[in-house]
Amino acid sequence: MRKHVNELIDRYSRIKIISLIDKKGPQKRLGETFNDIFKELHSKEADCVWFDFHEECKKMRWNNLSKLILEIKKDLDSFAYFSGHITLSPSHKPVSTKTQIGVIRTNCLDSLDRTGVVQSVIARGILHLQLQESGLESASSSENVFEPFENPLLEQAFRNLWTNTGDQLSILYSGTKALKTDFTRTGKRTMMGAVWDGKNSLQRYYIGRFTDGYYQDALEFAAGTIDPAKEEIKERSFISPVLIGIATVILGAFASHRISNKFLKLDKGTWRGYIGHFAVIVAGVAAIAYYTFSNKSEVMDIPKRIQKKCF
């Protein structure tokens, strides 16, 4: 942490760290540890603010992000931004009129979804100031952190830029598009957007638990923490939890019908028949789950470096 902060200070002079970690649940301990480590640095060029994004913005209260912007406004103003102009001399030498002396560093748990929303809000505010200074937009006293740009084409281009960039970074990191992109792209949180977030969250859970090992090994190899000459990195197995799940549904439906009717002699259309079918399917799922976790090194794509620590 100390090395990371010092590198940022050496590069940008001053930094404002925004932590969007939850202040309750499993993330609370991580956030407290982060804060404690930061306080031990005693740095005059770096400051940290802890903003519980999920708590503040729950139930679609996105305007509460104005609290965060107000809290860091002094830093945003003092950090400024670069601006300059081209002279009319024959050399057309650029002349700088303003220099940026600091940056905002934002993180959440995985620095994807919450981080993207907050960074886009900060970028929107700075772009408003730059357009106003250039005479391309009239000055505004609005405190709305989502105030649209006067040019609708610029507004849509800005939204698309942040949404598309967030999607691509998220795909590289988590295997799915970013969450909350309906808000980033349209400015509104929608029911369909929440449904897609749920779908992507389930997909991330599956990828992270069952199929992410190969990609993690690739990152470890690129970072030099895995030596292929000493550690074996296996190819992905054809058998996967998805294939096992599909087989379970197909075979379970067939088996429950055969077992219930032929061996258990349960009557069709009765509650005993339905319970029998259900019990057979549950037993089949339990057996498959037991097999999966008993043979996790073959079935699950677990990263090489943590195989011995899983489960």
CSV table of C-alpha atoms in Angstrom, one decimal:
chain,number,residue,atom,x,y,z
A,1,MET,CA,0.0,0.0,0.0
A,2,ARG,CA,2.8,2.4,0.9
A,3,LYS,CA,4.6,1.7,-2.3
A,4,HIS,CA,1.4,2.1,-4.3
A,5,VAL,CA,0.6,5.5,-2.8
A,6,ASN,CA,4.1,6.8,-3.1
A,7,GLU,CA,4.2,5.8,-6.8
A,8,LEU,CA,1.0,7.8,-7.3
A,9,ILE,CA,2.4,10.8,-5.5
A,10,ASP,CA,5.6,10.7,-7.5
A,11,ARG,CA,3.6,10.6,-10.7
A,12,TYR,CA,0.7,13.0,-9.9
A,13,SER,CA,1.9,15.1,-7.0
A,14,ARG,CA,-1.3,14.8,-5.0
A,15,ILE,CA,-4.0,12.1,-4.8
A,16,LYS,CA,-7.5,11.8,-3.3
A,17,ILE,CA,-8.5,8.2,-2.7
A,18,ILE,CA,-12.2,7.3,-2.8
A,19,SER,CA,-13.1,3.9,-1.3
A,20,LEU,CA,-16.6,2.7,-2.2
A,21,ILE,CA,-16.5,-0.4,0.0
A,22,ASP,CA,-19.6,-1.3,2.0
A,23,LYS,CA,-19.5,-0.3,5.7
A,24,LYS,CA,-21.2,-3.5,6.8
A,25,GLY,CA,-21.1,-7.2,6.0
A,26,PRO,CA,-18.1,-9.0,4.6
A,27,GLN,CA,-16.7,-5.8,2.9
A,28,LYS,CA,-16.6,-3.8,6.2
A,29,ARG,CA,-13.5,-5.6,7.5
A,30,LEU,CA,-11.7,-4.9,4.1
A,31,GLY,CA,-12.7,-1.3,4.2
A,32,GLU,CA,-11.5,-0.8,7.8
A,33,THR,CA,-8.2,-2.5,7.1
A,34,PHE,CA,-7.7,-0.3,4.0
A,35,ASN,CA,-8.4,2.8,6.2
A,36,ASP,CA,-6.0,1.7,9.0
A,37,ILE,CA,-3.2,1.0,6.6
A,38,PHE,CA,-3.7,4.4,4.9
A,39,LYS,CA,-3.7,6.2,8.2
A,40,GLU,CA,-0.3,4.7,9.0
A,41,LEU,CA,1.2,6.3,6.0
A,42,HIS,CA,0.8,9.8,7.5
A,43,SER,CA,1.0,11.3,4.0
A,44,LYS,CA,0.4,15.0,3.4
A,45,GLU,CA,0.0,14.6,-0.3
A,46,ALA,CA,-2.7,11.9,-0.1
A,47,ASP,CA,-6.1,11.8,1.5
A,48,CYS,CA,-8.8,9.1,1.7
A,49,VAL,CA,-12.6,9.3,1.9
A,50,TRP,CA,-14.8,6.2,2.6
A,51,PHE,CA,-18.2,6.5,0.8
A,52,ASP,CA,-20.6,3.5,1.2
A,53,PHE,CA,-21.9,3.5,-2.4
A,54,HIS,CA,-24.5,0.7,-1.9
A,55,GLU,CA,-25.9,2.2,1.3
A,56,GLU,CA,-26.0,5.8,0.0
A,57,CYS,CA,-27.5,4.9,-3.4
A,58,LYS,CA,-29.8,2.1,-2.5
A,59,LYS,CA,-33.4,2.3,-3.7
A,60,MET,CA,-32.4,4.3,-6.7
A,61,ARG,CA,-31.1,7.3,-4.7
A,62,TRP,CA,-28.4,8.1,-7.2
A,63,ASN,CA,-28.5,11.8,-6.4
A,64,ASN,CA,-26.8,11.0,-3.1
A,65,LEU,CA,-23.6,10.9,-5.1
A,66,SER,CA,-23.8,14.7,-4.8
A,67,LYS,CA,-22.7,14.1,-1.1
A,68,LEU,CA,-19.5,12.5,-2.3
A,69,ILE,CA,-18.9,15.2,-4.9
A,70,LEU,CA,-19.4,17.9,-2.3
A,71,GLU,CA,-17.0,16.2,0.0
A,72,ILE,CA,-14.2,16.1,-2.6
A,73,LYS,CA,-15.1,19.4,-4.3
A,74,LYS,CA,-12.2,21.3,-2.6
A,75,ASP,CA,-9.7,18.7,-3.9
A,76,LEU,CA,-11.3,18.8,-7.4
A,77,ASP,CA,-10.9,22.6,-7.5
A,78,SER,CA,-7.4,22.6,-6.2
A,79,PHE,CA,-6.2,19.7,-8.5
A,80,ALA,CA,-7.6,21.6,-11.5
A,81,TYR,CA,-7.1,20.3,-15.0
A,82,PHE,CA,-4.7,20.9,-17.9
A,83,SER,CA,-5.6,23.6,-20.4
A,84,GLY,CA,-3.7,25.5,-23.1
A,85,HIS,CA,-3.9,27.0,-26.5
A,86,ILE,CA,-2.0,27.2,-29.8
A,87,THR,CA,-0.2,30.4,-30.5
A,88,LEU,CA,-0.6,32.2,-33.9
A,89,SER,CA,3.1,32.4,-34.3
A,90,PRO,CA,4.8,30.6,-37.2
A,91,SER,CA,5.9,27.8,-34.9
A,92,HIS,CA,2.3,27.3,-33.5
A,93,LYS,CA,3.9,26.5,-30.2
A,94,PRO,CA,1.4,25.4,-27.6
A,95,VAL,CA,1.1,27.5,-24.5
A,96,SER,CA,-0.2,25.9,-21.2
A,97,THR,CA,-2.6,28.1,-19.2
A,98,LYS,CA,-3.4,25.7,-16.4
A,99,THR,CA,-1.7,22.6,-15.0
A,100,GLN,CA,-3.3,19.7,-13.2
A,101,ILE,CA,-1.6,18.9,-9.9
A,102,GLY,CA,-3.5,15.9,-8.6
A,103,VAL,CA,-5.8,12.9,-9.4
A,104,ILE,CA,-8.8,11.1,-8.0
A,105,ARG,CA,-8.1,7.4,-7.3
A,106,THR,CA,-11.3,5.4,-6.9
A,107,ASN,CA,-11.8,1.8,-5.9
A,108,CYS,CA,-14.6,-0.6,-4.8
A,109,LEU,CA,-14.3,-4.3,-4.2
A,110,ASP,CA,-13.2,-5.1,-7.7
A,111,SER,CA,-13.0,-1.6,-9.1
A,112,LEU,CA,-15.5,-2.2,-11.9
A,113,ASP,CA,-19.2,-1.2,-11.5
A,114,ARG,CA,-19.3,1.3,-8.6
A,115,THR,CA,-16.0,2.7,-9.5
A,116,GLY,CA,-17.1,3.3,-13.1
A,117,VAL,CA,-20.3,5.1,-12.0
A,118,VAL,CA,-18.4,7.5,-9.7
A,119,GLN,CA,-15.6,8.1,-12.1
A,120,SER,CA,-18.1,9.0,-14.8
A,121,VAL,CA,-19.8,11.5,-12.5
A,122,ILE,CA,-16.4,13.1,-11.7
A,123,ALA,CA,-15.5,13.2,-15.4
A,124,ARG,CA,-18.9,14.8,-16.3
A,125,GLY,CA,-18.3,17.6,-13.8
A,126,ILE,CA,-14.8,18.3,-15.1
A,127,LEU,CA,-15.9,18.3,-18.7
A,128,HIS,CA,-18.6,20.8,-17.9
A,129,LEU,CA,-15.9,23.1,-16.5
A,130,GLN,CA,-13.7,22.7,-19.5
A,131,LEU,CA,-16.6,23.4,-21.9
A,132,GLN,CA,-17.6,26.5,-19.9
A,133,GLU,CA,-14.0,27.8,-19.9
A,134,SER,CA,-13.8,27.3,-23.7
A,135,GLY,CA,-17.0,29.2,-24.2
A,136,LEU,CA,-18.7,26.1,-25.6
A,137,GLU,CA,-21.3,25.9,-22.8
A,138,SER,CA,-22.9,28.5,-20.6
A,139,ALA,CA,-22.1,28.6,-16.9
A,140,SER,CA,-24.5,26.8,-14.6
A,141,SER,CA,-25.1,26.9,-10.9
A,142,SER,CA,-26.9,23.6,-10.8
A,143,GLU,CA,-25.8,21.1,-8.1
A,144,ASN,CA,-27.1,18.2,-10.1
A,145,VAL,CA,-24.1,15.9,-10.6
A,146,PHE,CA,-25.9,14.3,-13.6
A,147,GLU,CA,-26.6,17.6,-15.3
A,148,PRO,CA,-26.7,16.8,-19.1
A,149,PHE,CA,-24.5,18.7,-21.6
A,150,GLU,CA,-26.2,21.3,-23.7
A,151,ASN,CA,-25.3,19.5,-26.9
A,152,PRO,CA,-27.4,16.3,-27.0
A,153,LEU,CA,-25.0,14.6,-29.3
A,154,LEU,CA,-22.1,15.2,-26.8
A,155,GLU,CA,-24.3,13.9,-24.0
A,156,GLN,CA,-25.0,10.6,-25.8
A,157,ALA,CA,-21.4,10.3,-26.9
A,158,PHE,CA,-20.2,10.8,-23.3
A,159,ARG,CA,-22.6,8.2,-22.0
A,160,ASN,CA,-21.7,5.7,-24.8
A,161,LEU,CA,-18.0,6.2,-24.2
A,162,TRP,CA,-18.1,5.5,-20.5
A,163,THR,CA,-20.6,2.6,-20.9
A,164,ASN,CA,-18.7,0.9,-23.7
A,165,THR,CA,-15.3,1.3,-21.9
A,166,GLY,CA,-16.8,-0.1,-18.7
A,167,ASP,CA,-18.2,-3.1,-20.5
A,168,GLN,CA,-14.9,-3.9,-22.2
A,169,LEU,CA,-12.9,-3.6,-19.0
A,170,SER,CA,-15.4,-5.7,-17.2
A,171,ILE,CA,-15.4,-8.5,-19.8
A,172,LEU,CA,-11.6,-8.7,-19.5
A,173,TYR,CA,-11.7,-8.8,-15.8
A,174,SER,CA,-14.9,-10.7,-14.9
A,175,GLY,CA,-16.1,-12.3,-18.1
A,176,THR,CA,-19.4,-10.3,-18.3
A,177,LYS,CA,-20.4,-6.7,-19.2
A,178,ALA,CA,-20.4,-4.2,-16.4
A,179,LEU,CA,-23.3,-3.8,-14.0
A,180,LYS,CA,-25.5,-0.6,-13.7
A,181,THR,CA,-24.8,0.3,-17.4
A,182,ASP,CA,-28.5,1.1,-18.0
A,183,PHE,CA,-27.9,4.1,-15.6
A,184,THR,CA,-24.6,5.0,-17.2
A,185,ARG,CA,-26.0,4.9,-20.8
A,186,THR,CA,-29.5,6.4,-20.2
A,187,GLY,CA,-29.3,8.2,-16.9
A,188,LYS,CA,-32.1,6.1,-15.5
A,189,ARG,CA,-32.2,2.9,-13.5
A,190,THR,CA,-34.7,0.5,-15.1
A,191,MET,CA,-36.3,-2.8,-14.1
A,192,MET,CA,-34.8,-4.4,-17.2
A,193,GLY,CA,-31.4,-3.1,-16.2
A,194,ALA,CA,-31.8,-4.7,-12.8
A,195,VAL,CA,-32.7,-8.0,-14.5
A,196,TRP,CA,-29.6,-7.9,-16.7
A,197,ASP,CA,-27.5,-7.1,-13.6
A,198,GLY,CA,-28.9,-10.2,-11.9
A,199,LYS,CA,-28.1,-12.3,-15.0
A,200,ASN,CA,-24.5,-10.9,-15.1
A,201,SER,CA,-24.0,-11.4,-11.4
A,202,LEU,CA,-25.0,-15.1,-11.7
A,203,GLN,CA,-22.7,-15.5,-14.7
A,204,ARG,CA,-19.8,-13.9,-12.8
A,205,TYR,CA,-20.5,-16.2,-9.8
A,206,TYR,CA,-20.3,-19.2,-12.1
A,207,ILE,CA,-17.2,-18.0,-13.9
A,208,GLY,CA,-15.4,-17.1,-10.7
A,209,ARG,CA,-16.2,-20.4,-9.0
A,210,PHE,CA,-15.9,-22.8,-11.8
A,211,THR,CA,-14.1,-21.6,-15.0
A,212,ASP,CA,-11.8,-18.8,-14.1
A,213,GLY,CA,-8.7,-20.9,-13.2
A,214,TYR,CA,-7.2,-20.9,-16.7
A,215,TYR,CA,-7.4,-17.1,-16.9
A,216,GLN,CA,-6.0,-16.6,-13.4
A,217,ASP,CA,-3.1,-18.9,-14.3
A,218,ALA,CA,-2.4,-16.9,-17.4
A,219,LEU,CA,-2.3,-13.7,-15.3
A,220,GLU,CA,0.0,-15.4,-12.8
A,221,PHE,CA,2.3,-16.5,-15.6
A,222,ALA,CA,2.4,-13.0,-17.1
A,223,ALA,CA,3.3,-11.6,-13.6
A,224,GLY,CA,6.0,-14.2,-13.2
A,225,THR,CA,4.5,-16.0,-10.2
A,226,ILE,CA,4.0,-19.3,-12.0
A,227,ASP,CA,6.9,-21.2,-13.5
A,228,PRO,CA,5.6,-23.7,-16.1
A,229,ALA,CA,8.9,-25.6,-15.8
A,230,LYS,CA,8.1,-26.4,-12.1
A,231,GLU,CA,4.3,-26.3,-12.0
A,232,GLU,CA,1.9,-28.1,-14.3
A,233,ILE,CA,-0.9,-26.0,-15.8
A,234,LYS,CA,-3.5,-28.4,-17.2
A,235,GLU,CA,-5.8,-27.8,-20.1
A,236,ARG,CA,-9.4,-27.3,-19.4
A,237,SER,CA,-11.4,-30.5,-18.9
A,238,PHE,CA,-14.3,-31.2,-21.3
A,239,ILE,CA,-16.4,-32.0,-18.2
A,240,SER,CA,-17.7,-28.8,-16.6
A,241,PRO,CA,-20.4,-28.0,-14.1
A,242,VAL,CA,-22.6,-26.7,-16.9
A,243,LEU,CA,-22.5,-30.0,-18.8
A,244,ILE,CA,-23.0,-31.9,-15.5
A,245,GLY,CA,-26.0,-29.6,-14.7
A,246,ILE,CA,-27.6,-30.2,-18.1
A,247,ALA,CA,-27.1,-34.0,-17.8
A,248,THR,CA,-28.6,-33.9,-14.3
A,249,VAL,CA,-31.8,-32.2,-15.6
A,250,ILE,CA,-32.2,-34.6,-18.5
A,251,LEU,CA,-31.3,-37.8,-16.7
A,252,GLY,CA,-33.0,-36.7,-13.5
A,253,ALA,CA,-36.3,-36.1,-15.3
A,254,PHE,CA,-36.1,-39.4,-17.0
A,255,ALA,CA,-35.0,-41.3,-13.9
A,256,SER,CA,-37.6,-39.8,-11.7
A,257,HIS,CA,-40.3,-40.9,-14.0
A,258,ARG,CA,-39.0,-44.4,-14.3
A,259,ILE,CA,-38.1,-44.9,-10.7
A,260,SER,CA,-41.3,-43.3,-9.4
A,261,ASN,CA,-43.6,-45.3,-11.7
A,262,LYS,CA,-41.9,-48.6,-12.2
A,263,PHE,CA,-40.0,-49.3,-8.9
A,264,LEU,CA,-41.7,-47.2,-6.3
A,265,LYS,CA,-45.2,-47.8,-7.8
A,266,LEU,CA,-46.3,-44.2,-7.1
A,267,ASP,CA,-49.6,-43.1,-8.7
A,268,LYS,CA,-49.5,-40.4,-11.3
A,269,GLY,CA,-51.2,-37.1,-10.5
A,270,THR,CA,-51.2,-37.7,-6.7
A,271,TRP,CA,-49.3,-35.9,-4.0
A,272,ARG,CA,-47.3,-39.0,-3.3
A,273,GLY,CA,-46.4,-39.2,-7.0
A,274,TYR,CA,-45.2,-35.6,-7.1
A,275,ILE,CA,-43.2,-36.0,-3.8
A,276,GLY,CA,-41.6,-39.1,-5.2
A,277,HIS,CA,-40.6,-37.4,-8.4
A,278,PHE,CA,-39.2,-34.4,-6.4
A,279,ALA,CA,-37.3,-36.7,-4.0
A,280,VAL,CA,-35.6,-38.6,-6.9
A,281,ILE,CA,-34.5,-35.3,-8.5
A,282,VAL,CA,-33.1,-34.0,-5.2
A,283,ALA,CA,-31.2,-37.2,-4.7
A,284,GLY,CA,-29.8,-37.0,-8.2
A,285,VAL,CA,-28.7,-33.3,-7.7
A,286,ALA,CA,-27.1,-34.2,-4.4
A,287,ALA,CA,-25.2,-37.1,-6.0
A,288,ILE,CA,-23.9,-34.8,-8.8
A,289,ALA,CA,-23.0,-32.1,-6.3
A,290,TYR,CA,-21.0,-34.6,-4.3
A,291,TYR,CA,-19.2,-35.9,-7.4
A,292,THR,CA,-18.4,-32.3,-8.5
A,293,PHE,CA,-16.9,-31.2,-5.2
A,294,SER,CA,-15.2,-34.6,-4.7
A,295,ASN,CA,-13.4,-34.2,-8.0
A,296,LYS,CA,-13.1,-30.4,-8.0
A,297,SER,CA,-9.6,-30.4,-9.4
A,298,GLU,CA,-10.8,-32.2,-12.6
A,299,VAL,CA,-14.3,-30.7,-12.9
A,300,MET,CA,-13.7,-27.1,-11.7
A,301,ASP,CA,-11.2,-24.8,-13.4
A,302,ILE,CA,-9.4,-23.8,-10.2
A,303,PRO,CA,-6.3,-21.6,-10.4
A,304,LYS,CA,-3.1,-23.6,-10.0
A,305,ARG,CA,-1.8,-21.6,-7.1
A,306,ILE,CA,-4.8,-21.9,-4.9
A,307,GLN,CA,-6.0,-25.5,-5.6
A,308,LYS,CA,-4.8,-26.8,-2.2
A,309,LYS,CA,-6.7,-24.0,-0.4
A,310,CYS,CA,-10.1,-24.3,-2.1
A,311,PHE,CA,-13.1,-25.6,-0.2
